[in-house]
Coordinates of C-alpha atoms and ligand atoms in Angstrom, one line a residue:
M231 CA -72.6 22.7 24.8
T232 CA -70.0 21.3 27.4
E233 CA -67.2 18.7 25.5
I234 CA -68.9 16.1 27.6
E235 CA -72.5 16.4 25.6
S236 CA -70.8 17.0 22.6
I237 CA -69.4 13.3 22.7
A238 CA -71.6 12.0 24.3
T239 CA -74.2 12.0 21.2
Q240 CA -71.7 9.3 19.5
P241 CA -72.8 6.0 18.8
A242 CA -73.5 3.4 21.8
S243 CA -70.2 1.6 19.9
A244 CA -68.1 3.5 19.6
G245 CA -64.9 2.6 21.6
T246 CA -66.4 -0.1 24.0
D247 CA -65.1 -2.9 21.9
Q248 CA -64.4 -6.0 25.0
I249 CA -61.2 -6.9 26.4
D250 CA -61.0 -9.5 28.9
T251 CA -61.0 -7.7 32.1
E252 CA -59.2 -10.3 34.4
S253 CA -56.2 -8.8 35.2
I254 CA -53.0 -11.5 33.6
I255 CA -50.9 -9.8 36.0
S256 CA -51.3 -8.7 39.7
K257 CA -49.8 -5.8 42.2
E258 CA -48.6 -9.0 44.0
D259 CA -46.6 -9.9 41.8
F260 CA -44.1 -7.0 41.7
G261 CA -43.5 -7.2 45.9
S262 CA -44.6 -5.4 48.4
D263 CA -42.4 -3.1 48.4
F264 CA -42.8 -1.2 45.2
R265 CA -44.0 1.9 44.9
W266 CA -47.4 2.5 41.9
G267 CA -48.2 6.2 41.4
V268 CA -49.4 9.0 38.7
A269 CA -47.1 11.1 37.4
T270 CA -48.2 15.0 36.4
A271 CA -46.7 18.7 35.6
A272 CA -47.3 22.2 36.9
Y273 CA -47.6 23.5 33.4
Q274 CA -50.1 21.0 31.9
I275 CA -52.6 21.0 34.9
E276 CA -51.9 24.2 37.3
G277 CA -53.5 27.2 35.3
A278 CA -53.7 29.8 37.3
V279 CA -50.9 31.9 35.7
N280 CA -51.3 35.1 36.2
E281 CA -52.2 34.2 39.9
D282 CA -50.8 35.2 43.3
G283 CA -47.4 36.8 42.2
R284 CA -47.0 33.8 39.0
A285 CA -44.7 35.4 36.5
D286 CA -44.5 34.0 33.0
C287 CA -42.7 31.1 32.1
N288 CA -41.3 30.0 28.7
W289 CA -44.3 28.2 27.9
D290 CA -46.9 30.9 28.5
V291 CA -44.8 33.4 25.7
F292 CA -44.3 30.1 23.5
A293 CA -48.0 29.6 23.6
R294 CA -48.9 32.9 22.5
Q295 CA -47.5 32.7 19.4
S296 CA -49.6 31.6 16.6
G297 CA -49.3 28.9 15.1
K298 CA -47.0 27.3 18.2
I299 CA -49.9 24.7 20.1
K300 CA -52.1 23.2 17.9
N301 CA -56.1 25.3 18.0
R302 CA -53.9 27.9 19.3
D303 CA -54.8 26.5 22.8
Q304 CA -53.5 27.7 26.2
A305 CA -52.6 26.8 29.4
T306 CA -54.3 29.5 31.1
L307 CA -56.6 27.4 33.1
A308 CA -56.0 24.0 31.8
C309 CA -56.9 21.9 34.8
D310 CA -57.4 24.6 37.2
F311 CA -55.4 22.2 39.5
Y312 CA -54.1 25.4 41.3
H313 CA -57.4 25.2 42.9
R314 CA -59.0 21.9 42.7
Y315 CA -55.8 20.2 44.3
E316 CA -57.7 19.1 46.6
E317 CA -60.2 17.0 45.4
D318 CA -57.9 16.1 43.0
L319 CA -55.9 14.7 45.2
E320 CA -58.7 12.2 46.6
L321 CA -59.2 11.3 43.1
V322 CA -55.4 9.9 43.1
Q323 CA -56.6 8.2 46.8
S324 CA -59.7 7.3 45.2
L325 CA -57.5 5.7 42.4
G326 CA -55.2 3.5 44.8
F327 CA -52.3 5.4 44.3
K328 CA -50.4 5.6 47.3
Q329 CA -47.5 7.8 45.3
F330 CA -48.3 11.2 43.6
R331 CA -46.2 12.4 41.4
F332 CA -45.3 16.7 40.6
S333 CA -43.5 19.8 39.5
I334 CA -43.2 22.9 41.1
S335 CA -43.6 25.9 38.7
W336 CA -39.9 28.0 39.0
S337 CA -41.7 31.1 38.0
R338 CA -44.5 30.6 41.3
I339 CA -41.5 30.6 43.4
L340 CA -39.3 33.2 42.1
P341 CA -41.1 35.2 39.3
D342 CA -37.8 36.8 37.8
G343 CA -36.3 33.6 38.4
F344 CA -33.6 34.7 41.3
G345 CA -33.5 36.6 43.8
K346 CA -37.0 37.3 45.8
V347 CA -39.2 34.4 47.0
N348 CA -43.0 34.5 46.3
Q349 CA -44.4 33.0 49.5
K350 CA -47.6 32.5 47.5
G351 CA -45.8 29.9 46.0
I352 CA -44.7 28.1 48.9
D353 CA -47.5 28.0 50.4
F354 CA -49.9 26.6 47.5
Y355 CA -46.9 23.8 47.5
N356 CA -47.4 23.4 51.2
K357 CA -51.0 22.8 51.3
L358 CA -50.6 20.2 48.3
I359 CA -47.9 18.5 50.1
D360 CA -50.1 18.5 53.0
K361 CA -53.0 17.0 51.9
C362 CA -51.2 14.2 49.7
L363 CA -49.5 13.9 53.5
S364 CA -53.4 13.8 54.9
L365 CA -54.4 11.0 52.5
D366 CA -51.3 8.9 52.8
I367 CA -50.2 9.7 49.6
E368 CA -46.2 10.5 49.3
P369 CA -45.4 13.6 47.5
W370 CA -42.3 12.9 44.6
I371 CA -41.3 16.2 43.9
T372 CA -40.1 16.9 40.2
L373 CA -38.1 20.5 40.3
Y374 CA -38.0 20.8 36.5
H375 CA -40.7 19.6 33.9
W376 CA -40.3 22.4 31.0
D377 CA -41.1 25.4 32.5
L378 CA -38.7 28.1 32.6
P379 CA -39.1 31.4 34.2
Q380 CA -39.2 33.7 31.0
A381 CA -37.2 36.2 32.9
L382 CA -34.7 33.8 32.1
E383 CA -35.5 33.2 28.5
V384 CA -34.4 36.3 28.1
L385 CA -31.2 36.0 29.6
G386 CA -30.2 33.0 27.2
G387 CA -32.2 30.1 29.2
W388 CA -30.5 26.6 29.0
K389 CA -27.7 28.4 26.4
N390 CA -26.8 30.6 29.0
R391 CA -24.4 28.5 32.0
K392 CA -25.1 30.6 34.9
V393 CA -28.4 28.7 34.8
V394 CA -26.5 26.5 36.5
E395 CA -25.8 29.6 39.5
W396 CA -29.7 30.2 39.3
F397 CA -31.3 26.1 39.5
A398 CA -28.6 25.4 42.5
D399 CA -30.8 28.4 43.9
Y400 CA -33.7 27.4 43.3
T401 CA -33.2 24.0 44.3
R402 CA -32.1 24.9 48.0
I403 CA -35.0 27.1 47.9
C404 CA -37.1 24.1 47.4
T405 CA -35.5 21.7 49.3
T406 CA -35.6 24.3 52.3
A407 CA -38.6 24.6 52.7
F408 CA -40.0 21.4 51.1
G409 CA -37.6 18.6 52.5
D410 CA -39.2 18.4 56.0
R411 CA -41.9 16.8 54.4
V412 CA -40.5 15.5 51.1
R413 CA -38.5 12.8 50.8
S414 CA -38.5 11.5 47.2
W415 CA -36.8 14.1 44.5
I416 CA -36.7 14.2 40.8
V417 CA -34.8 16.7 39.8
L418 CA -35.0 17.1 35.6
N419 CA -37.4 15.8 33.8
E420 CA -36.7 14.4 30.5
P421 CA -33.4 16.5 29.7
M422 CA -33.4 15.7 26.1
A423 CA -36.8 16.9 25.0
V424 CA -35.5 20.7 26.5
A425 CA -32.3 20.4 24.8
G426 CA -34.3 18.5 20.8
L427 CA -37.7 20.1 21.0
G428 CA -36.6 23.6 23.2
Y429 CA -33.6 24.3 21.6
T430 CA -33.0 22.7 18.4
T431 CA -36.5 21.9 16.2
G432 CA -38.3 24.9 18.2
L433 CA -41.4 23.0 18.0
H434 CA -41.4 23.3 22.2
A435 CA -41.2 26.7 23.8
P436 CA -38.7 28.8 23.7
G437 CA -39.3 28.0 20.3
K438 CA -35.5 27.7 19.1
K439 CA -33.7 26.8 16.6
G440 CA -30.7 25.1 15.6
I441 CA -27.8 22.7 16.1
W442 CA -25.6 24.9 17.9
N443 CA -27.8 26.0 20.7
F444 CA -27.9 22.3 21.4
L445 CA -24.4 21.7 22.7
P446 CA -24.0 24.3 25.3
V447 CA -27.5 23.2 26.4
V448 CA -27.2 19.6 26.8
H449 CA -24.2 20.6 28.9
H450 CA -26.1 22.7 31.3
L451 CA -28.9 20.2 31.8
A452 CA -26.2 18.0 33.0
L453 CA -24.4 20.1 34.8
C454 CA -28.4 21.2 36.5
Q455 CA -28.8 17.2 36.6
A456 CA -26.0 16.5 38.9
E457 CA -25.6 19.7 40.8
G458 CA -29.6 19.7 41.5
G459 CA -29.1 16.0 43.2
R460 CA -25.9 17.1 45.3
I461 CA -27.9 19.9 46.8
I462 CA -30.9 18.0 47.9
R463 CA -28.8 15.4 49.3
D464 CA -27.0 18.2 51.4
N465 CA -30.2 19.7 52.3
V466 CA -32.9 17.0 52.7
A467 CA -32.6 14.2 55.5
N468 CA -33.1 10.7 54.7
S469 CA -33.8 11.6 50.6
Y470 CA -34.2 9.2 47.4
I471 CA -33.2 11.5 44.7
G472 CA -33.0 10.6 40.7
T473 CA -33.4 12.4 37.6
A474 CA -36.1 11.5 34.5
I475 CA -34.8 10.3 31.1
S476 CA -36.8 9.5 28.2
C477 CA -35.7 6.6 26.7
S478 CA -36.5 4.9 23.5
Y479 CA -35.3 1.3 22.5
V480 CA -33.7 1.7 19.1
H481 CA -33.7 -0.7 16.0
A482 CA -32.0 -0.1 12.9
F483 CA -34.6 -0.6 9.7
S484 CA -32.2 -2.8 8.5
E485 CA -28.9 -4.9 8.8
S486 CA -26.7 -2.3 6.8
A487 CA -23.8 -1.0 8.0
R488 CA -25.4 2.4 7.5
D489 CA -28.4 1.9 9.0
V490 CA -26.8 0.0 12.0
S491 CA -24.6 3.1 12.6
A492 CA -27.8 5.5 12.2
A493 CA -28.7 3.4 15.2
K494 CA -26.2 3.9 17.2
R495 CA -26.7 7.4 17.0
A496 CA -30.3 7.6 17.6
D497 CA -29.4 5.5 20.9
A498 CA -26.6 7.7 22.0
L499 CA -28.8 10.8 21.4
M500 CA -32.4 9.3 22.8
N501 CA -31.3 6.6 25.6
R502 CA -27.3 7.5 26.8
L503 CA -26.7 11.5 26.6
F504 CA -27.8 12.2 30.5
I505 CA -27.1 8.8 32.3
E506 CA -23.3 8.2 31.1
P507 CA -21.9 11.9 32.3
A508 CA -23.8 11.1 35.6
L509 CA -22.2 8.1 35.7
G510 CA -19.1 9.7 34.8
L511 CA -19.0 8.1 31.5
G512 CA -18.6 11.0 29.9
Y513 CA -20.9 12.4 26.7
P514 CA -21.8 9.2 24.3
S515 CA -19.5 10.7 21.4
D516 CA -17.9 7.2 20.4
A517 CA -21.3 6.6 18.6
F518 CA -22.0 10.1 17.7
P519 CA -19.1 12.1 17.3
F520 CA -20.3 15.3 16.9
L521 CA -20.8 15.6 20.3
K522 CA -17.1 15.6 20.8
N523 CA -18.4 19.4 20.4
I524 CA -19.7 19.9 23.6
N525 CA -16.0 20.2 24.8
A526 CA -15.9 23.7 23.7
Y527 CA -18.5 24.1 26.7
M528 CA -16.7 22.6 29.4
L529 CA -14.8 23.8 31.5
E530 CA -12.0 22.8 33.7
G531 CA -13.5 21.0 36.4
D532 CA -17.0 19.5 34.7
A533 CA -16.5 16.3 33.8
E534 CA -16.0 15.6 37.9
K535 CA -19.7 18.4 38.0
L536 CA -21.4 16.0 35.7
K537 CA -21.4 13.1 38.4
F538 CA -23.9 12.0 40.7
D539 CA -24.7 9.3 42.7
F540 CA -28.5 8.7 41.9
D541 CA -30.3 6.3 44.7
F542 CA -32.7 5.8 41.1
I543 CA -33.0 6.8 37.5
G544 CA -36.2 7.4 36.3
L545 CA -36.4 6.0 33.3
Q546 CA -40.1 7.4 31.0
N547 CA -40.8 4.9 27.9
Y548 CA -44.0 5.7 26.0
F549 CA -42.9 4.1 22.1
S550 CA -39.4 2.5 20.3
V551 CA -38.4 3.8 17.0
V552 CA -37.4 2.4 14.1
V553 CA -34.1 4.4 11.8
K554 CA -32.2 4.4 9.1
H555 CA -29.6 6.5 7.3
S556 CA -30.7 9.7 5.4
Y557 CA -28.3 11.7 3.7
L558 CA -31.1 15.0 3.7
A559 CA -30.6 15.5 7.9
P560 CA -27.1 16.9 8.1
V561 CA -25.3 16.0 11.6
V562 CA -27.3 13.3 12.9
W563 CA -27.7 11.2 9.3
L564 CA -30.9 9.7 10.1
K565 CA -34.3 9.4 9.6
E566 CA -37.2 8.0 11.8
V567 CA -39.6 5.4 10.4
P568 CA -43.0 6.4 11.4
A569 CA -44.7 3.9 13.0
K570 CA -47.5 4.1 10.5
L571 CA -45.5 3.5 7.3
R572 CA -44.6 -0.3 9.7
N573 CA -48.6 -1.3 10.3
V574 CA -47.8 -1.6 14.0
P575 CA -50.4 -0.4 16.2
T576 CA -49.9 3.2 17.0
T577 CA -51.3 5.2 19.8
A578 CA -53.6 8.6 18.7
M579 CA -49.9 10.7 19.2
G580 CA -48.6 8.0 16.0
W581 CA -46.7 6.4 18.6
E582 CA -46.3 3.0 18.4
V583 CA -47.3 1.0 20.8
N584 CA -44.7 -2.1 21.7
P585 CA -44.5 -3.5 25.3
D586 CA -41.7 -5.8 24.3
G587 CA -39.6 -2.6 23.7
M588 CA -39.7 -1.4 27.8
Y589 CA -38.6 -4.8 28.6
Q590 CA -36.0 -4.1 25.9
I591 CA -34.9 -0.6 27.1
L592 CA -35.5 -1.8 31.1
K593 CA -32.9 -4.4 29.6
Q594 CA -30.2 -2.2 28.4
F595 CA -30.6 0.2 31.6
E596 CA -29.6 -2.8 33.8
K597 CA -26.2 -3.2 32.1
Y598 CA -25.2 0.3 33.7
K599 CA -23.5 -1.3 36.7
G600 CA -23.8 2.3 38.2
I601 CA -27.6 2.7 38.5
K602 CA -28.4 0.9 41.4
E603 CA -32.7 1.4 41.0
I604 CA -35.4 2.3 38.2
I605 CA -38.3 3.7 38.7
V606 CA -40.7 3.6 35.2
S607 CA -41.3 7.3 36.5
E608 CA -44.0 8.0 33.5
N609 CA -46.0 5.5 30.7
G610 CA -49.0 5.6 29.3
A611 CA -51.0 6.5 26.3
A612 CA -53.3 8.8 24.4
F613 CA -55.6 7.9 23.0
E614 CA -59.2 9.3 21.5
D615 CA -61.6 8.8 24.3
V616 CA -65.0 8.5 23.8
F617 CA -67.8 9.4 26.6
F618 CA -70.7 7.8 26.5
E619 CA -73.6 7.8 29.2
N620 CA -71.1 9.1 31.7
D621 CA -68.5 6.3 30.9
V622 CA -65.3 6.6 28.7
S623 CA -64.5 3.5 27.8
D624 CA -61.3 3.6 26.5
T625 CA -60.4 -0.4 26.0
K626 CA -57.1 0.6 24.0
R627 CA -55.5 2.2 27.2
V628 CA -56.5 -0.2 29.8
V629 CA -55.0 -2.9 27.5
F630 CA -51.8 -0.5 26.7
F631 CA -51.0 -1.0 30.8
Q632 CA -51.4 -4.5 30.8
S633 CA -49.2 -4.9 27.9
Y634 CA -46.8 -2.2 29.9
L635 CA -46.4 -3.5 32.9
A636 CA -46.3 -7.2 32.3
A637 CA -42.6 -6.4 30.0
I638 CA -41.7 -4.9 33.2
L639 CA -42.6 -7.2 35.3
K640 CA -41.4 -9.5 32.6
A641 CA -38.1 -7.6 33.2
K642 CA -38.0 -7.4 37.2
Q643 CA -38.0 -11.3 36.8
D644 CA -35.2 -11.3 34.7
G645 CA -33.2 -9.3 37.3
V646 CA -34.2 -5.6 36.5
N647 CA -33.6 -3.6 39.7
V648 CA -36.9 -2.1 39.0
K649 CA -38.8 -0.4 42.1
G650 CA -41.9 1.6 41.2
Y651 CA -44.1 2.3 38.2
F652 CA -46.1 5.9 37.2
A653 CA -48.7 6.3 35.0
W654 CA -48.8 9.4 32.9
T655 CA -50.5 10.6 33.5
L656 CA -53.5 11.6 36.5
M657 CA -56.2 13.0 34.5
D658 CA -56.5 15.0 30.5
N659 CA -54.2 18.2 30.5
F660 CA -52.5 20.8 28.3
E661 CA -50.0 17.8 26.0
W662 CA -47.2 20.8 25.5
A663 CA -47.7 21.1 21.2
E664 CA -50.7 19.5 21.2
G665 CA -52.8 21.7 23.5
Y666 CA -55.6 19.9 24.3
S667 CA -56.3 17.5 21.5
A668 CA -54.2 14.6 23.0
R669 CA -55.9 12.9 25.8
F670 CA -53.6 10.7 28.3
G671 CA -55.3 10.4 31.4
L672 CA -56.9 8.2 33.6
V673 CA -59.4 10.5 34.7
F674 CA -61.3 12.2 31.9
V675 CA -61.7 16.0 31.8
D676 CA -64.3 18.5 30.5
F677 CA -62.2 21.2 30.0
K678 CA -65.2 23.8 29.8
S679 CA -67.4 22.7 33.0
Q680 CA -63.6 21.3 34.8
E681 CA -66.3 18.5 35.6
R682 CA -63.8 15.0 36.2
V683 CA -65.0 11.2 34.7
V684 CA -63.0 8.5 35.6
K685 CA -61.5 6.3 32.7
D686 CA -62.1 2.9 32.6
S687 CA -58.4 2.6 32.7
G688 CA -58.7 4.5 35.9
K689 CA -61.1 2.0 36.9
W690 CA -58.9 -0.3 36.2
F691 CA -56.6 0.5 37.9
A692 CA -58.1 1.2 41.2
G693 CA -58.8 -2.4 41.0
F694 CA -55.6 -3.6 40.0
L695 CA -54.6 -2.0 43.6
K696 CA -56.6 -3.1 45.4
E697 CA -55.4 -5.9 47.0
A698 CA -56.9 -8.3 45.9
K699 CA -55.3 -10.8 42.9
T700 CA -57.9 -9.3 40.2
C701 CA -59.0 -6.8 38.8
Ligands
LIG930 C1 -43.4 14.5 29.4 C2 -44.8 14.8 29.3 C3 -45.6 14.3 28.7 C4 -46.0 13.3 27.6 C5 -46.6 12.8 27.1 C6 -43.5 12.5 28.6 O1 -42.6 13.5 27.7 O2 -42.7 14.4 30.5 O3 -45.2 16.1 30.0 O4 -46.7 14.7 28.4 O5 -44.4 12.7 28.0 O6 -46.3 13.3 25.5

């Protein structure tokens, strides 16, 4: 039985609560120059991990270890995008999106991490880019979305300062190969997740733990963020360069001085850590003095090397957080008050649904003088989707998108220079440590048959993105 058949046995009423499908906002409200796209990441969709010369990345190795990924899921097939990219891009077009964000698998291009280029890897992305262009979809490249070649991981990965040279070589190769047709580039995707989940808590690949990993990894990522920008600028004519930062508006649990200062530390880590060095403001040690320890990894000239004048900042927002002081969490001295305990609406990930948090974080970023433009480069939600009679009635996701878009529009009308929006994500995929259990797609994927079914949220977007005022 396929996944679709097995869940098709659910009762008719499941997940079909009525919503007002009359759109409260319209695409036109955002202006004719506003960009509308969907975002994806190589490791989450491509599969074909052993094909055409690709070597292991750190996630392949991590996923093979027991207990790391829910249900022991692996991304060996994922959405089989490597073979199905043409029909999937046609799906992007049918949903009305004009921009497609994808990442490059470093280990497809450079199986050893550096050195010999794998031409078949280049060929794949060339075909993908050309297909986008033939469909009148603008390809947006993310250079690094969390999958590091395992050959580099064994050399210390992001802890090894040599990663700056490795990343520079990789960026030169990609810009030389694709820069004639791709103008829009995102250097890193959510570096805080790499440093925090990958090298500190160990919940993501490579599964390393310890606060003393955190500091060099942050510094090397921040150096690569700027160095990548410089290389793209040199190699790509008329480029539009950004980097994507995970951002969550932080509230203090109470007005007590300890909770307020805990919230400032959380804000420094979650929102300020990667933007401020790029803007020449250094690491935010004013709010979190522990970050002064990064100085031990700074070489002469690094303060300059951390700076880059990005054309846009990619802001990725899924939820807001409430934090309080905690004596049980050494170094950070804070803990999150989970949304479930606060009796607020949540997604299937347990993340708080709070469109006002999107508004607040956009306003917070607007205050940085050095940011020219903001693109919301990811936003979306996982819910427990129900497939019934050839339909996935994901009402909650439709409402999620409508309310977050309304919050973005309000921020735009209140002066934030937000110039685009990418929904996360095109289709259900390999959701990192959650495996296939968390579905974020606008398109439902049956992972056994690889059948795709456009969800109601996908249909809602298709209606919204049409020129007509309402869906
Ligand atoms: C990441 C995506 C991920 C999404 C949902 C973002 O932080 O960039 O890769 O799937 O969050 O967890």
